[in-house]
Coordinates of C-alpha atoms and ligand atoms in Angstrom, one line a residue:
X30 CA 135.3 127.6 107.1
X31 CA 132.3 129.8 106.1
X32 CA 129.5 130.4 107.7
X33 CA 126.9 128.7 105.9
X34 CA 123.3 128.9 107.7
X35 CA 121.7 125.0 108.2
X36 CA 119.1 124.4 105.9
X37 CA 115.4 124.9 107.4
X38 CA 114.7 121.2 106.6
X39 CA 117.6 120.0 108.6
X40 CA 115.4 121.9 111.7
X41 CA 112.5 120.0 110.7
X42 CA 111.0 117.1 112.8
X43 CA 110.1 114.5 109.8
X44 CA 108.0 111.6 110.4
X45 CA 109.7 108.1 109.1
X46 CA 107.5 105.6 106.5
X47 CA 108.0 103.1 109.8
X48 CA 106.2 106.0 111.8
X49 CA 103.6 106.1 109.3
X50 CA 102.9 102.6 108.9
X51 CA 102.7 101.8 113.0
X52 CA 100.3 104.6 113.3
X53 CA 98.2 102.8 110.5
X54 CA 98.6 99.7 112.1
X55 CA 97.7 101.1 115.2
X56 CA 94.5 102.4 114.0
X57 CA 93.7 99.3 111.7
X58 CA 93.5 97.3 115.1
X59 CA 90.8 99.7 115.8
X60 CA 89.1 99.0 112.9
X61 CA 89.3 95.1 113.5
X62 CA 88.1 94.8 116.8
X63 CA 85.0 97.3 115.9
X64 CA 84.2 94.8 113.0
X65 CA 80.8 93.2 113.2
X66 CA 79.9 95.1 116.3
X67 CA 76.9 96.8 116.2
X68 CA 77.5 100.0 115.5
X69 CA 76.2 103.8 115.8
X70 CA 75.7 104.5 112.0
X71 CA 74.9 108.7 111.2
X72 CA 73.6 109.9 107.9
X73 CA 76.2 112.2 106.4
X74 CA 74.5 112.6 103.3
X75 CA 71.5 110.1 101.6
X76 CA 74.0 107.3 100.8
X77 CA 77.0 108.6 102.4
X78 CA 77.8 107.0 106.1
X79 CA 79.5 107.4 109.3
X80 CA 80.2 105.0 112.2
X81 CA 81.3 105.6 115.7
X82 CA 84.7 103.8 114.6
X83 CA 85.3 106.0 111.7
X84 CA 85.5 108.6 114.7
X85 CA 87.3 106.8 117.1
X86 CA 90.2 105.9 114.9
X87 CA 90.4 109.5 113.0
X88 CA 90.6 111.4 117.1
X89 CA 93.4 108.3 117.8
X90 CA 95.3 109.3 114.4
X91 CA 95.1 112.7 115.3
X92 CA 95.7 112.6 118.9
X93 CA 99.0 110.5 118.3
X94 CA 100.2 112.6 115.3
X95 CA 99.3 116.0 117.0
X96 CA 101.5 115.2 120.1
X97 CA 104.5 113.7 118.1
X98 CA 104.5 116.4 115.6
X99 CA 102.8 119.4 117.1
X100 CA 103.8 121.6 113.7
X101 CA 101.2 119.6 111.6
X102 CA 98.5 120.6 109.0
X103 CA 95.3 117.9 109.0
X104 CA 93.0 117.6 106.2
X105 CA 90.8 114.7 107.8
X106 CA 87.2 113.1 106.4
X107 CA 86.1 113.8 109.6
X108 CA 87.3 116.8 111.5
X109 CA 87.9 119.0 107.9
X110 CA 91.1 120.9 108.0
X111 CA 93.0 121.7 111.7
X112 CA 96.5 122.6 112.8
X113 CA 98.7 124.4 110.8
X114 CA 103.2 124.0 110.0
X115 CA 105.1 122.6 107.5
X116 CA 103.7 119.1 107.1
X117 CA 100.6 118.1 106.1
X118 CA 98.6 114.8 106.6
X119 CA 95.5 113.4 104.8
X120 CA 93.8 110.9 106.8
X121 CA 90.7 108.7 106.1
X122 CA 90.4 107.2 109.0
X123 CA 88.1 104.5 107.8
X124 CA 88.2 104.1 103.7
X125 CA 85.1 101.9 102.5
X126 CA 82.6 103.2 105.4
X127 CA 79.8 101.4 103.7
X128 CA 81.2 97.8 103.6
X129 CA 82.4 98.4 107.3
X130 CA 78.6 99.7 107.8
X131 CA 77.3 96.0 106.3
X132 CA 80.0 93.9 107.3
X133 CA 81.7 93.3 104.4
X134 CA 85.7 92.9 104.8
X135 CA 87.1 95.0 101.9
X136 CA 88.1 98.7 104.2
X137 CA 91.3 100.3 105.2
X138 CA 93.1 103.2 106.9
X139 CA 94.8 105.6 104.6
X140 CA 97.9 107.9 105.8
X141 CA 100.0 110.3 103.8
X142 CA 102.2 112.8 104.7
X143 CA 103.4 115.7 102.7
X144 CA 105.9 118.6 102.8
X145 CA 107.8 121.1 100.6
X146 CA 104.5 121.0 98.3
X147 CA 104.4 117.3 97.5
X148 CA 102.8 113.8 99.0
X149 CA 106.3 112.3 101.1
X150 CA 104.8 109.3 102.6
X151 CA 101.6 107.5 102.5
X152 CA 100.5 104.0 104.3
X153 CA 97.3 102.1 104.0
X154 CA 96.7 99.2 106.1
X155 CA 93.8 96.1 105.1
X156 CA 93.4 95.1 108.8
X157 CA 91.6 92.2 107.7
X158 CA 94.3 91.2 105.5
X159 CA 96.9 92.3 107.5
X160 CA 98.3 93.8 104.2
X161 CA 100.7 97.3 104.4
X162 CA 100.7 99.0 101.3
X163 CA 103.1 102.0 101.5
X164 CA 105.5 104.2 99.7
X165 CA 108.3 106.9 100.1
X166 CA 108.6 109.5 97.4
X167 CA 111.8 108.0 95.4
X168 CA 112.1 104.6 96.9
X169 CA 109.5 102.7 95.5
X170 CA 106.5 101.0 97.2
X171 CA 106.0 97.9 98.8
X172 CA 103.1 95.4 100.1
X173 CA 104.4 94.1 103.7
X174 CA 107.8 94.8 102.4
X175 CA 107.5 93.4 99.2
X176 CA 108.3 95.7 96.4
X177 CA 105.2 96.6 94.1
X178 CA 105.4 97.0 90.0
X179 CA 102.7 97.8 88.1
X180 CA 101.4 95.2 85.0
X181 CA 102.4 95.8 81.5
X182 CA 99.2 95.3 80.3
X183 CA 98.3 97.8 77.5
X184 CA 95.3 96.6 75.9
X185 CA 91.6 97.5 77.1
X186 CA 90.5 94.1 76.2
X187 CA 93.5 92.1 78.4
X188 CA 93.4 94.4 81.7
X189 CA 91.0 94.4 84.8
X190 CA 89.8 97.7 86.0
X191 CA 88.6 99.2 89.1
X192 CA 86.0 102.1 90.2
X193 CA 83.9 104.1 92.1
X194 CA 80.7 106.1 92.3
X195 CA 80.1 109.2 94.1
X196 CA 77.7 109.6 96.9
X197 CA 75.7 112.2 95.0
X198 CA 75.5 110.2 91.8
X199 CA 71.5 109.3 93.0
X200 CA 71.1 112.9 91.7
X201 CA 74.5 114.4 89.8
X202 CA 75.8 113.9 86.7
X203 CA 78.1 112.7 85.6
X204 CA 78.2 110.3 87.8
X205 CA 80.6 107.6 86.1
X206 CA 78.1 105.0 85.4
X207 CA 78.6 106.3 81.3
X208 CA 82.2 105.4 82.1
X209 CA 81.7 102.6 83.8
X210 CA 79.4 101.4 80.4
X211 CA 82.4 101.9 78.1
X212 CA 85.1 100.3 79.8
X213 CA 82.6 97.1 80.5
X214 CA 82.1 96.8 76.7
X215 CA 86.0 96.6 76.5
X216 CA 87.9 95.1 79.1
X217 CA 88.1 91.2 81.0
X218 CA 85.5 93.6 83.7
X219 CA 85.2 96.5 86.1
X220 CA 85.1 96.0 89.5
X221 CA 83.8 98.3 92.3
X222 CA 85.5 97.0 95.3
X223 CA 84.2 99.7 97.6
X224 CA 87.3 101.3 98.7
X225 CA 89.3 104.0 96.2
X226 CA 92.5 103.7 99.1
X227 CA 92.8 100.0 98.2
X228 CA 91.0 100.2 94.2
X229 CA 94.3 102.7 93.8
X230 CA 96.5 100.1 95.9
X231 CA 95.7 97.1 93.9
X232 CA 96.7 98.7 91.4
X233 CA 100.1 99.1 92.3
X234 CA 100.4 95.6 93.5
X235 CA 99.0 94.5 90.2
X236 CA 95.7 92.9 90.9
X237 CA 94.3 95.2 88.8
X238 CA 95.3 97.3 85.8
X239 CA 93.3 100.7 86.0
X240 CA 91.5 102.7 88.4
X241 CA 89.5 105.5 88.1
X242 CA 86.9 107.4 89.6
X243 CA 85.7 111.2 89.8
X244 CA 84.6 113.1 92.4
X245 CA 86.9 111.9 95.4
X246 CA 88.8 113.9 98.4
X247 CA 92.6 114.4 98.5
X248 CA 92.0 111.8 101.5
X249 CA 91.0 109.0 99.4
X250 CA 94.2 109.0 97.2
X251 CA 97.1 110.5 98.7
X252 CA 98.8 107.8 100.5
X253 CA 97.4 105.6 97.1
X254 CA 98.1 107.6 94.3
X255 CA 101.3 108.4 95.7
X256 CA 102.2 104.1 95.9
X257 CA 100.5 103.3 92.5
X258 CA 103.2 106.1 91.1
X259 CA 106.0 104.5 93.0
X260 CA 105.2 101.1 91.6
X261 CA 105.2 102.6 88.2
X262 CA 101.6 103.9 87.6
X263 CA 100.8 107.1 85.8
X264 CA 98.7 109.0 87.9
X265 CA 97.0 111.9 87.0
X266 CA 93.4 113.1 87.0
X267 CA 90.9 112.3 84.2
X268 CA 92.2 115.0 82.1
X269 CA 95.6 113.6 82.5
X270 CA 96.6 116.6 83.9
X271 CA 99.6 115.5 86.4
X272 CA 97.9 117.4 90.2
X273 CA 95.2 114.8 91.0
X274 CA 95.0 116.1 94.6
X275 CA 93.4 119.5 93.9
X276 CA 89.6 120.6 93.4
X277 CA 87.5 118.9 90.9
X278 CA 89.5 116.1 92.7
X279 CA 89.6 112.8 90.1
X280 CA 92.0 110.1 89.3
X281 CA 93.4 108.0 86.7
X282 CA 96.2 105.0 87.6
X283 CA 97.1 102.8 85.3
X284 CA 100.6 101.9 83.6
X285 CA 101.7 104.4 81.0
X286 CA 100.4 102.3 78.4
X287 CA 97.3 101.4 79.5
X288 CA 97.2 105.0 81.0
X289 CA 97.0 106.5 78.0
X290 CA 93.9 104.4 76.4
X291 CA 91.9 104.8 79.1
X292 CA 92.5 108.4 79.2
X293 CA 91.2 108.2 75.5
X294 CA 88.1 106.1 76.5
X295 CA 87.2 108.6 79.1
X296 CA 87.7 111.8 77.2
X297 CA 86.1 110.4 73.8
X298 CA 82.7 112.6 73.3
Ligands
LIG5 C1 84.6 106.2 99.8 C2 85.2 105.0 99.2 C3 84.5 104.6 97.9 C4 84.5 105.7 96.9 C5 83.8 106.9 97.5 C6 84.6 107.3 98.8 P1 84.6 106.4 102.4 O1 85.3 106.6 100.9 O2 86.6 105.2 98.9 O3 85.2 103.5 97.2 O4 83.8 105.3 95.7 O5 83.9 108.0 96.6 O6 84.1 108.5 99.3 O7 83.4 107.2 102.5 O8 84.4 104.9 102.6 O9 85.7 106.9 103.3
LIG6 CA1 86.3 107.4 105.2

């Protein structure tokens, strides 16, 4: 037989989507048992916020993946960028700071792993729901093993949207609240649950029928944007451009059809 060399991939030590979601489950029990503690709340910016178990859960996540897969690359809210080899995770440790901050129960923990250039695996765990939302690149996505589609809806005025607002939008513009106007005026209502890991999750699971927001991290919407895709969602940023993961980061999931109008709505002078 001839020599054929094995492929580097083969060599490579690959985390599973069951690895993924335990470590999110892991770290969501952190989460749980710090709700409605008092807690140790630093300024990161005027509105934006930190708490003692945002840090606690990201040095767990990184402690666990670091030792299991010492060949890793983090981009982390937290700790920035660390580590460096051929797989790279995005973790918010604690998505929806500012509800965990005042007690409200709408937060998560968002993991996503990527290799070979693209997103691989992403998991983001409601703790207070005890709801699993996670996907692997090709095999769809599913909500504590449930599989996840997407609605049909195509029409502005039948679909329920979702959104965010930046942490410098006291001061910046644009700072979505023009966008947020438009789509009021024409849809059943926007919402603004406080979370873009779970806004981009609920979309997959079809509780809503668009997300979008500007100004985000590639933390916020990898593990999310990669399951709204997997349950049939267009992602792309708010030029429609296809790489919503790179500098301006912004998003736009929705099903094709509705995709395309809102993409309209938001690019409409
Ligand atoms: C924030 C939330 C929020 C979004 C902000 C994010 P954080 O993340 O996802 O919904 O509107 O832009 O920064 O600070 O809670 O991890
Ligand atoms: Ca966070």
């Amino acid at each position: 037989m001839p020599f054929r060399p094995t492929k580097k991939k083969e060599f490579m030590n690959l985390p599973s989507l069951f690895e993924l979601e335990s470590l999110a489950r892991a770290a969501g029990k952190i989460l749980h048992d710090g709700y409605e503690q008092d807690h140790d709340v630093q300024l990161k910016g005027v509105i934006d916020l930190v708490t003692e178990i945002d840090h606690k859960s990201e040095k767990f996540l990184l402690e666990a993946i670091g030792q299991r897969w010492p060949e890793s690359h983090f981009v982390a809210e937290e700790s920035g960028e660390s580590g460096s080899g051929d797989l790279t995770w995005y973790i918010d440790p604690l998505d929806g700071t500012v509800n965990y901050a005042h007690g409200v129960p709408v937060f998560c923990v968002s993991i996503a792993c990527a290799w070979d250039g693209q997103t691989r695996l992403g998991a983001v765990y409601d703790p207070m729901r005890d709801e699993m939302f996670s996907a692997e690149r090709g095999r769809g996505a599913h909500l504590n093993a449930r599989p996840l589609k997407v609605t049909r809806v195509a029409e502005l005025a039948k679909s329920l949207l979702v959104t965010g607002f930046p942490y410098d939008m006291w001061t910046v513009v644009p700072n979505n609240l023009e966008y947020f106007g438009r789509f009021a005026r024409m849809t059943q209502g926007v919402r603004r649950l406080g979370s873009a890991a779970l806004d981009a999750c609920y979309v997959a699971a079809g509780r809503f029928d668009g997300f979008w927001e500007l100004s985000l991290k590639p933390w916020d919407v990898a593990a999310a944007g990669l399951i709204a895709e997997e349950a049939g969602a267009l992602v792309t940023n708010l030029k429609g451009e296809p790489d919503y993961l790179s500098p301006p980061l912004s998003i736009l999931a929705a099903g094709p059809l509705l995709h395309e109008k809102m993409l309209a709505v938001l690019n409409q002078a």
